[in-house]
């Protein structure tokens, strides 16, 4: 059996999600190769070659792959699929965008949101915002999986696989990149962060959201997240949304501030190791999943918490 | 321009599903079903293209057709779409499980018959959370795709679409015909007015079956077990921030 993992990367290096999907691939048994598709992505290919347990890295490099759009990825991956029994994508927006295209071209029904690998053809995934967990048996000769990286431990970086070049697709394609607006931040990335401070509608304005949450996040070395209500209201960028239809996170510490705990929000964070909730409503559903709940107004609780952290040497 | 919008009937988003005690599936009996929220956003956008609004010139769309694949009751979902402003509906009747690949194959056949210039779908259905149908459909048709859209600008034979991606926003141009899938912030769907709900009852709905389109809907995947998610252990309420910091230290997370 041979498995191809599609790397999540920014050309310079691979994201931690790649190491996690490699772990899922290894659990299926067989050889694991990694595809790095990008533009001037030598750095990422070299990084992928270091991931433990990787047999070889396929590196496709070209202008058509610069933005890893769905059409060129499909054109690249579908022919490569002939050499593999399974193709694994990370559940990033890039992976979710491309995987079904590849699956449909191969006439394969993909398994989305995989959180467990029980064997070469048995996978576990949540449905209904994580309120039910199904075990799926996939007997198709070829398999396409979209893997939830947060559910797997990252493979180490002690390997030395070979890197093999493969041609980038030429195009033309019917979609063209125009522009992008990426949030710049020195904080850790949400899906890879060990700690997250997340804010909800209670924060009331963009100004307040940043003023209250960022110092606390910086103190904890945490990423900043948000509920959908906070994003819809414009307090935080779309990229911050945690939940069923946003990002799924599983940090060691998740601090929910002024978030009620709707099922759609819980779906994105309830696998966090320790959950702290600060909410002035003692009946808020968030307290049902919180390890430590503090019934308080965030306006007084957050500054106090900052002080206490300082006292405790954090 | 003709716009086609597939809409799915799902468990209402306010409700929490129950797993059957024998692990054979989820129990949806007597639970309220509604139009998938992302599909509602898709219909709203298409109707704005027709009526004008949301940045679209009036008559950008000349006809909005809603399609649903599902049991008889999916008619209600179509009526819902018609009440928002779609012109007519197509119900492809299928009881039981229809996977996104089969849904995409049926939609491909509908599209070959209807010849729309644009197809807008929800980015994911909130029951199975697959986030797959739009992309599969685009691949089967060899059409370009713009998924997770938060803004759509139509310009002649192209659409410029802003997408919600990890890290921020990405804008792309797609040649029409194209597939677009909606994200939450594309628009805020209207509440259908009573007169429009009444009018929707008179709009035509065509009834079809997967066999009419020659599509085999036999599932490829077999669900062998449905389980409750692991429960978190009940936590505690702390009285002060000092106590909270103490607990976090004990837990080793700070
Ligand atoms: C299709 C669909 C998809 C969705 N996807 C997501 C998703 O991915 N992620 C997501 O988060 N949501 C999602 N939602 C929305 C979800 O249903 C909730 O509406 C949302 O999570 C609520 O956000 P909130 O908790 O910030 O706001 P609210 O529910 O309004 O809660 C605010 C909380 O703040 C507390 N509060 C107020 N003032 C203070 C104060 N001064 N100090 C302390 N506490 C205070 C209140 O007691 C309340 O509990 C989705 C909804 C739909 C329909
Ligand atoms: C009664 C019933 C029971 C089922 N039980 C199971 C089960 O236990 N396990 C299981 O894995 N699957 C089950 N399914 C199958 C499941 O509904 C399909 O996977 C589904 O049709 C497509 O997946 P999705 O909605 O997650 O697709 P997504 O790709 O998330 O949907 C995205 C978009 O595609 C469009 N779309 C999707 N489906 C339809 C449709 N039917 N009609 C029109 N547009 C559509 C909509 O615009 C939607 O917003 C069941 C289906 C039914 C009807």
XYZ file of C-alpha atoms and ligand atoms in Angstrom:
674
model
C 0.000 0.000 0.000
C 1.212 3.515 -0.829
C -0.231 6.753 0.530
C 0.299 10.262 -0.822
C 0.027 13.143 1.657
C -0.603 16.592 0.194
C 1.589 19.000 2.161
C 0.261 22.164 3.770
C 3.036 24.710 3.271
C 3.895 28.306 2.475
C 6.672 27.467 -0.022
C 9.380 28.299 2.543
C 8.504 25.521 4.981
C 5.819 22.981 5.779
C 3.105 23.636 8.328
C 2.737 21.424 11.358
C -0.519 20.121 9.789
C 1.604 18.190 7.279
C 3.407 16.295 10.060
C 0.035 15.464 11.592
C -1.442 14.141 8.355
C 1.693 12.019 7.900
C 0.877 10.414 11.260
C -2.631 9.601 9.990
C -1.125 8.173 6.785
C 1.288 5.970 8.754
C -1.651 4.575 10.725
C -3.046 3.194 7.452
C 0.115 1.117 6.988
C 2.350 1.079 3.912
C 4.646 3.667 2.333
C 4.068 7.378 2.802
C 5.080 9.972 0.209
C 4.500 13.714 0.497
C 3.620 16.047 -2.364
C 4.802 19.638 -2.131
C 3.025 21.664 -4.827
C 4.074 25.287 -4.965
C 6.246 27.936 -6.513
C 9.874 28.286 -5.409
C 8.977 25.743 -2.802
C 12.419 24.145 -2.397
C 12.434 25.110 1.284
C 9.118 23.365 1.886
C 10.235 20.263 -0.048
C 13.434 20.056 2.017
C 11.411 20.410 5.217
C 8.977 17.706 4.121
C 11.909 15.365 3.466
C 12.814 15.587 7.157
C 9.456 14.329 8.421
C 9.856 10.945 10.129
C 8.568 7.993 8.177
C 8.369 9.651 4.771
C 9.640 7.488 1.879
C 10.010 10.270 -0.661
C 8.914 13.794 -1.410
C 7.414 14.729 -4.752
C 8.075 18.359 -5.542
C 6.103 20.136 -8.270
C 7.164 23.712 -8.829
C 5.694 26.328 -11.123
C 3.778 29.567 -11.475
C 0.456 27.731 -11.862
C 0.922 26.327 -8.363
C 1.851 29.604 -6.667
C -1.550 29.961 -4.979
C -2.345 26.230 -4.771
C -5.696 26.756 -6.444
C -8.110 23.893 -6.977
C -7.893 23.511 -10.757
C -4.098 23.185 -11.069
C -3.945 20.959 -7.979
C -6.507 18.662 -9.579
C -4.514 18.597 -12.832
C -1.349 17.729 -10.890
C -2.709 15.169 -8.441
C -5.139 13.123 -10.558
C -2.394 11.591 -12.763
C -0.164 10.984 -9.698
C -3.022 9.054 -8.091
C -2.296 6.104 -10.384
C 0.667 5.250 -8.127
C -1.193 5.428 -4.825
C -3.929 3.613 -2.934
C -4.895 6.645 -0.897
C -4.489 10.416 -1.062
C -4.667 12.413 2.156
C -5.330 16.140 2.344
C -5.216 18.297 5.470
C -8.559 19.911 6.417
C -7.241 23.412 5.653
C -9.103 25.697 3.268
C -6.618 24.653 0.558
C -7.161 20.956 1.228
C -10.938 21.237 1.505
C -11.004 23.205 -1.735
C -9.010 20.701 -3.788
C -9.727 17.243 -2.332
C -13.303 16.802 -3.602
C -12.208 17.870 -7.079
C -9.582 15.146 -7.117
C -12.017 12.617 -5.646
C -14.740 13.330 -8.186
C -12.265 13.024 -11.076
C -11.223 9.627 -9.718
C -14.895 8.675 -9.213
C -14.252 8.261 -5.502
C -16.449 9.377 -2.607
C -14.106 11.111 -0.194
C -14.163 10.749 3.568
C -14.155 14.256 5.058
C -12.986 15.441 8.464
C -11.212 12.244 9.495
C -10.330 12.248 13.212
C -9.307 8.612 13.551
C -7.690 5.912 11.423
C -8.561 2.403 12.613
C -6.993 0.544 9.723
C -6.305 0.788 6.012
C -10.002 1.218 5.186
C -11.716 2.224 8.440
C -11.987 5.839 9.460
C -13.693 7.858 12.176
C -15.303 11.233 11.563
C -17.724 13.591 13.297
C -21.097 14.566 11.825
C -23.716 17.033 13.089
C -21.178 19.470 14.503
C -19.477 16.670 16.400
C -22.639 15.525 18.176
C -22.300 12.103 16.592
C -19.142 10.237 15.651
C -19.340 7.730 12.815
C -17.049 4.905 11.816
C -16.871 4.631 8.045
C -15.717 1.670 6.047
C -14.269 2.707 2.701
C -13.810 -0.259 0.365
C -13.198 1.797 -2.747
C -9.993 0.727 -4.497
C -8.699 4.264 -4.225
C -9.374 6.467 -1.226
C -9.414 10.214 -0.802
C -9.402 11.471 2.791
C -9.522 14.934 4.266
C -7.812 14.663 7.648
C -8.444 16.914 10.644
C -4.844 17.617 11.703
C -5.706 18.551 15.290
C -6.779 14.958 15.906
C -3.282 13.533 15.262
C 0.132 13.960 16.889
C 2.756 15.566 14.671
C 5.368 13.202 13.223
C 8.927 14.193 14.183
C 11.521 15.844 11.962
C 14.402 13.379 12.081
C 14.038 11.833 8.631
C 15.952 12.241 5.382
C 13.796 11.228 2.448
C 14.759 11.852 -1.153
C 13.144 14.664 -3.137
C 11.987 13.942 -6.671
C 10.831 16.663 -9.053
C 7.572 16.251 -10.909
C 6.205 18.606 -13.587
C 3.795 21.410 -12.644
C 0.635 21.560 -14.758
C 0.762 24.028 -17.639
C -2.816 25.285 -17.791
C -4.566 27.382 -18.973
C -7.159 27.291 -16.215
C -10.557 28.917 -15.987
C -9.854 30.595 -12.676
C -7.235 33.248 -12.035
C -5.794 34.651 -8.819
C -6.490 38.358 -8.400
C -5.354 39.387 -4.927
C -5.222 38.446 -1.283
C -5.508 40.173 2.039
C -3.772 38.135 4.698
C -4.005 39.029 8.368
C -0.510 39.754 9.640
C 0.278 38.645 13.118
C 3.257 37.713 15.232
C 1.076 35.443 17.299
C 0.998 31.691 16.736
C -1.357 30.335 14.104
C -4.749 29.355 15.475
C -4.780 25.718 14.402
C -1.242 25.054 15.601
C -1.309 27.138 18.806
C -0.808 25.525 22.205
C -2.937 28.193 23.842
C -5.859 30.209 22.528
C -7.690 33.214 23.926
C -11.049 33.541 22.203
C -13.631 36.309 22.384
C -17.338 36.550 21.643
C -20.128 38.999 21.062
C -19.748 40.329 24.618
C -16.652 42.282 23.596
C -18.937 44.721 21.796
C -16.518 46.377 19.369
C -13.411 45.711 17.350
C -11.455 48.125 19.511
C -12.483 46.438 22.735
C -11.866 42.979 21.242
C -8.247 43.793 20.468
C -7.655 45.906 23.575
C -8.892 43.231 25.963
C -7.769 40.004 24.321
C -4.397 40.803 22.789
C -2.474 41.663 25.962
C -3.788 38.469 27.582
C -2.897 36.450 24.476
C 0.588 37.948 24.437
C 1.086 37.185 28.097
C 0.116 33.561 27.529
C 1.900 33.250 24.175
C -1.522 32.427 22.773
C -3.291 32.807 19.452
C -6.502 34.826 19.309
C -9.782 33.246 18.218
C -13.390 34.385 18.023
C -16.976 33.196 17.870
C -18.966 33.625 14.695
C -20.958 36.437 16.322
C -17.740 38.387 16.939
C -16.581 37.848 13.348
C -19.949 38.699 11.806
C -20.040 41.909 13.831
C -16.611 42.840 12.481
C -14.742 42.668 15.814
C -12.325 40.101 14.401
C -11.261 38.908 10.920
C -12.949 35.844 9.374
C -9.773 33.859 9.849
C -10.322 33.927 13.631
C -13.605 31.996 13.630
C -13.532 28.818 15.677
C -16.322 26.293 15.174
C -18.223 23.861 13.037
C -17.933 26.109 10.033
C -14.719 27.857 11.009
C -11.516 26.372 12.376
C -11.273 23.267 14.492
C -8.716 23.707 17.251
C -7.431 21.520 20.079
C -4.921 23.527 22.110
C -3.720 22.701 25.598
C -5.530 25.753 26.904
C -8.611 27.465 25.455
C -9.885 30.563 27.222
C -13.393 31.569 26.100
C -14.300 35.113 27.046
C -17.869 36.341 26.592
C -18.788 33.347 24.453
C -22.087 31.587 25.198
C -21.066 28.146 23.933
C -23.450 27.453 21.026
C -23.127 23.914 19.614
C -21.536 25.318 16.469
C -18.817 26.965 18.542
C -18.263 23.941 20.790
C -17.742 21.785 17.684
C -14.554 23.685 17.007
C -12.946 23.666 20.467
C -14.339 20.958 22.714
C -11.313 18.733 22.201
C -9.073 21.309 23.856
C -7.206 19.867 26.835
C -8.206 22.517 29.347
C -11.101 24.903 28.754
C -11.572 28.083 30.757
C -14.756 30.135 30.431
C -15.322 33.655 31.653
C -18.972 34.616 31.297
C -21.283 36.728 33.406
C -24.229 34.381 32.884
C -23.840 31.403 35.210
C -26.205 29.361 33.013
C -24.251 29.886 29.790
C -23.788 26.510 28.021
C -20.038 27.101 27.753
C -19.805 26.179 31.453
C -20.953 22.647 30.597
C -17.680 22.001 28.771
C -15.400 24.281 30.785
C -12.915 22.696 33.193
C -12.712 25.996 35.049
C -15.572 28.442 34.879
C -15.498 31.960 36.260
C -18.850 33.734 36.497
C -17.775 37.340 36.103
C -17.815 40.408 33.921
C -14.834 40.178 31.599
C -14.244 43.898 32.089
C -13.019 43.286 35.618
C -12.015 39.635 35.307
C -9.510 40.003 32.458
C -7.425 42.782 34.057
C -7.438 40.835 37.336
C -6.376 37.702 35.544
C -3.498 39.614 33.969
C -2.372 40.726 37.419
C -2.642 37.259 38.895
C -0.650 35.815 36.006
C 2.062 38.391 36.578
C 2.103 37.542 40.290
C 2.421 33.876 39.397
C 5.440 34.687 37.268
C 3.791 34.151 33.865
C -28.188 34.841 -16.873
C -29.725 31.747 -15.363
C -28.695 30.736 -11.849
C -29.176 27.278 -10.366
C -29.099 26.762 -6.590
C -29.056 23.297 -4.999
C -30.669 23.323 -1.555
C -30.563 20.636 1.080
C -33.050 19.712 3.797
C -31.242 19.247 7.104
C -31.907 19.116 10.831
C -32.608 22.644 12.068
C -29.386 24.248 13.250
C -30.841 25.024 16.675
C -31.364 21.371 17.454
C -28.943 18.848 18.819
C -29.030 15.438 17.223
C -29.434 12.245 19.261
C -27.511 9.075 18.589
C -29.681 5.929 18.569
C -28.870 3.746 21.599
C -28.047 0.757 19.360
C -25.425 2.777 17.474
C -27.181 2.304 14.134
C -27.425 5.983 13.294
C -28.903 9.258 14.475
C -32.536 9.696 15.434
C -34.190 12.452 13.422
C -37.780 11.406 14.114
C -40.072 14.260 15.142
C -37.249 16.775 14.889
C -37.695 20.011 12.964
C -35.986 20.039 9.583
C -35.031 23.250 7.798
C -33.177 24.488 4.770
C -29.401 24.200 5.261
C -28.300 27.730 6.362
C -25.548 27.887 3.731
C -28.094 26.995 1.014
C -30.355 29.762 2.260
C -27.457 32.179 1.794
C -26.980 30.807 -1.747
C -30.638 31.369 -2.649
C -30.568 34.866 -1.167
C -27.548 35.781 -3.302
C -29.156 34.435 -6.484
C -32.384 36.315 -5.766
C -30.423 39.537 -5.178
C -28.847 39.013 -8.589
C -32.354 38.969 -9.990
C -33.979 41.714 -7.934
C -30.949 43.954 -7.629
C -29.207 44.497 -4.294
C -26.131 43.290 -2.463
C -23.993 44.978 -5.126
C -25.773 43.271 -8.021
C -27.580 45.197 -10.769
C -31.252 44.310 -11.185
C -31.772 41.521 -13.730
C -28.166 40.278 -13.452
C -29.999 37.001 -13.129
C -33.056 36.369 -15.255
C -34.138 33.114 -13.678
C -33.345 31.345 -10.391
C -33.957 27.603 -10.262
C -33.758 25.692 -6.959
C -32.976 21.973 -6.947
C -33.169 19.548 -4.057
C -32.288 15.916 -3.843
C -34.068 14.196 -1.008
C -37.301 12.663 0.269
C -40.810 14.009 -0.520
C -40.498 16.469 2.362
C -37.633 18.217 0.556
C -40.537 19.924 -1.251
C -40.836 22.111 1.859
C -37.206 23.094 1.465
C -37.869 24.025 -2.150
C -40.967 26.040 -1.124
C -38.715 27.838 1.321
C -36.339 28.732 -1.528
C -39.280 29.778 -3.714
C -40.570 32.027 -0.909
C -37.211 33.806 -0.772
C -37.616 34.440 -4.505
C -36.516 31.487 -6.657
C -38.726 31.084 -9.728
C -39.214 27.337 -9.849
C -38.000 24.136 -8.282
C -36.836 20.668 -9.210
C -37.162 17.831 -6.712
C -35.085 14.774 -7.423
C -36.712 12.233 -5.174
C -34.349 9.982 -3.239
C -35.035 8.360 0.097
C -32.178 7.457 2.365
C -28.552 8.132 1.938
C -27.235 10.128 -1.040
C -23.527 10.862 -0.829
C -22.035 14.094 -2.199
C -20.528 12.230 -5.177
C -23.989 10.994 -6.192
C -25.521 14.408 -5.467
C -22.873 15.970 -7.720
C -23.590 13.457 -10.494
C -27.329 14.195 -10.351
C -26.664 17.938 -10.303
C -24.359 17.568 -13.320
C -27.200 15.958 -15.265
C -29.657 18.655 -14.125
C -27.174 21.301 -15.246
C -26.734 19.686 -18.642
C -30.502 19.898 -19.101
C -30.964 23.377 -17.582
C -27.794 25.044 -18.888
C -27.348 27.649 -16.123
C -24.526 30.219 -16.332
C -23.849 30.076 -12.617
C -24.440 27.516 -9.868
C -24.325 28.630 -6.229
C -24.182 26.004 -3.474
C -23.662 26.077 0.258
C -20.066 25.424 1.328
C -21.206 22.637 3.615
C -24.358 20.983 4.800
C -24.546 21.245 8.577
C -25.590 17.607 9.020
C -22.838 15.641 7.312
C -20.374 18.532 7.210
C -18.700 17.111 4.122
C -17.864 20.361 2.376
C -17.542 18.464 -0.886
C -20.500 18.741 -3.238
C -19.636 22.046 -4.923
C -16.050 21.040 -5.642
C -17.079 17.606 -6.920
C -19.651 19.160 -9.214
C -17.088 21.620 -10.587
C -14.694 18.764 -11.343
C -17.351 16.647 -13.066
C -18.332 19.587 -15.276
C -14.749 20.785 -15.796
C -15.894 24.188 -14.571
C -13.881 26.605 -12.442
C -14.819 26.949 -8.779
C -14.725 29.625 -6.122
C -15.529 28.107 -2.745
C -16.238 29.778 0.640
C -17.374 33.031 -1.004
C -17.905 36.158 1.069
C -18.396 38.490 -1.941
C -19.431 37.988 -5.555
C -19.110 40.636 -8.276
C -20.480 39.729 -11.702
C -18.798 41.314 -14.725
C -19.802 40.051 -18.151
C -18.478 36.572 -18.756
C -16.602 36.516 -15.434
C -17.292 36.592 -11.733
C -14.863 38.090 -9.245
C -15.188 36.220 -5.978
C -13.665 36.946 -2.570
C -13.089 33.767 -0.570
C -12.621 33.186 3.151
C -9.384 31.220 3.453
C -6.975 30.313 6.259
C -5.044 33.483 6.951
C -7.551 35.928 5.493
C -9.256 36.654 2.186
C -8.403 35.642 -1.366
C -9.945 37.104 -4.501
C -10.167 35.274 -7.800
C -11.711 35.626 -11.224
C -13.633 32.680 -12.618
C -14.880 32.352 -16.183
C -18.598 31.646 -16.405
C -20.152 29.155 -16.258
C -18.770 28.521 -12.787
C -19.494 26.954 -9.422
C -19.533 29.119 -6.300
C -19.999 27.929 -2.715
C -21.163 30.309 -0.008
C -19.597 31.189 3.313
C -21.480 32.724 6.236
C -20.703 36.326 5.540
C -21.835 36.498 1.903
C -25.199 37.959 2.940
C -27.902 37.831 5.575
C -30.889 35.967 4.183
C -34.251 37.730 4.450
C -37.263 36.404 6.292
C -39.757 35.398 3.621
C -42.888 37.568 3.815
C -46.316 35.998 4.159
C -47.438 37.077 0.641
C -44.256 35.559 -0.776
C -44.826 32.335 1.149
C -48.343 32.207 -0.379
C -46.987 32.980 -3.854
C -44.369 30.260 -3.458
C -47.124 27.677 -3.132
C -48.158 28.350 -6.717
C -44.686 28.211 -8.243
C -43.949 25.053 -10.223
C -41.880 22.157 -8.855
C -40.841 19.426 -11.280
C -40.540 15.931 -9.844
C -37.699 13.717 -11.030
C -35.793 10.653 -9.854
C -32.082 9.790 -9.984
C -33.007 7.140 -12.578
C -34.317 9.893 -14.894
C -30.731 11.103 -15.006
C -29.217 7.645 -15.152
C -27.351 8.125 -11.868
C -26.631 5.228 -9.519
C -26.907 6.521 -5.953
C -25.698 3.408 -4.164
C -23.460 4.690 -1.351
C -19.749 4.037 -1.648
C -19.052 4.356 2.042
C -20.500 2.160 4.715
C -21.232 3.606 8.138
C -20.494 0.736 10.512
C -21.075 2.564 13.776
C -22.572 5.788 15.090
C -21.518 6.807 18.568
C -21.946 9.638 21.033
C -18.897 11.848 21.253
C -16.750 11.364 24.335
C -18.110 13.462 27.184
C -15.884 15.939 28.923
C -15.619 15.455 32.641
C -17.668 18.018 34.493
C -15.530 20.993 35.457
C -15.711 23.295 38.402
C -16.567 26.938 38.988
C -13.763 29.008 40.440
C -14.563 32.051 42.574
C -11.616 34.288 41.814
C -8.989 34.842 39.148
C -6.339 33.928 41.732
C -7.971 30.538 42.191
C -8.155 30.169 38.398
C -4.441 30.827 37.983
C -3.716 28.313 40.733
C -5.758 25.648 38.940
C -4.070 26.347 35.615
C -0.679 25.995 37.269
C -1.745 22.677 38.787
C -2.959 21.501 35.393
C 0.424 22.439 33.940
C -0.966 24.569 31.145
C 0.687 27.842 32.148
C -24.854 27.616 9.845
C -24.258 28.161 11.097
C -22.905 28.009 11.312
C -22.305 28.518 12.461
N -20.967 28.341 12.641
C -20.386 28.847 13.757
C -18.985 28.661 14.000
O -18.262 28.036 13.198
N -18.454 29.207 15.127
C -19.215 29.921 16.036
O -18.656 30.403 17.034
N -20.514 30.082 15.835
C -21.125 29.579 14.706
N -22.455 29.800 14.522
C -23.166 30.741 15.417
C -23.601 30.167 16.747
O -24.856 29.538 16.585
C -23.747 31.314 17.781
O -24.658 32.259 17.278
C -22.443 32.041 18.108
O -21.417 31.111 18.412
C -22.651 32.978 19.259
O -21.482 33.726 19.524
P -21.196 34.312 20.986
O -21.116 33.203 21.949
O -20.023 35.218 20.857
O -22.442 35.256 21.210
P -23.654 35.103 22.227
O -24.332 33.816 22.062
O -24.455 36.344 22.067
O -22.967 35.063 23.645
C -22.369 36.146 24.271
C -22.063 35.714 25.680
O -21.341 36.734 26.344
C -21.775 36.817 27.680
N -21.499 38.181 28.146
C -22.103 39.333 27.790
N -21.516 40.386 28.385
C -20.523 39.892 29.159
C -19.559 40.490 30.003
N -19.499 41.808 30.184
N -18.673 39.679 30.625
C -18.715 38.343 30.445
N -19.610 37.732 29.650
C -20.502 38.493 29.009
C -23.240 36.486 27.637
O -23.671 35.975 28.882
C -23.286 35.424 26.525
O -23.185 34.125 27.068
C -23.083 29.241 13.400
C -24.447 29.387 13.193
C -25.047 28.852 12.062
C -26.507 29.015 11.863
C -32.471 10.424 5.290
C -30.999 10.490 5.025
C -30.124 9.819 5.880
C -28.765 9.866 5.668
N -27.961 9.235 6.564
C -26.637 9.312 6.396
C -25.762 8.710 7.351
O -26.200 8.105 8.329
N -24.432 8.824 7.145
C -23.921 9.500 6.075
O -22.706 9.596 5.931
N -24.707 10.078 5.161
C -26.054 10.015 5.298
N -26.855 10.614 4.405
C -26.230 11.151 3.219
C -25.936 12.592 3.274
O -27.129 13.297 3.355
C -25.173 12.959 2.029
O -23.861 12.803 2.373
C -25.518 14.375 1.555
O -26.593 14.336 0.678
C -24.378 15.146 0.931
O -23.452 15.419 1.913
P -23.347 16.884 2.550
O -24.697 17.411 2.654
O -22.531 16.809 3.762
O -22.582 17.648 1.404
P -21.885 19.028 1.402
O -20.845 18.878 0.385
O -21.488 19.456 2.780
O -23.048 19.994 0.879
C -22.700 21.228 0.287
C -23.827 21.790 -0.566
O -24.176 20.875 -1.590
C -25.559 20.994 -1.925
N -26.232 19.746 -1.628
C -25.783 18.706 -0.863
N -26.698 17.736 -0.802
C -27.767 18.157 -1.535
C -29.014 17.604 -1.835
N -29.378 16.403 -1.348
N -29.874 18.302 -2.632
C -29.513 19.520 -3.150
N -28.327 20.113 -2.864
C -27.470 19.434 -2.084
C -26.104 22.104 -1.056
O -26.017 23.329 -1.753
C -25.133 22.073 0.144
O -25.098 23.293 0.837
C -28.229 10.575 4.568
C -29.092 11.245 3.708
C -30.468 11.220 3.921
C -31.368 11.952 2.977
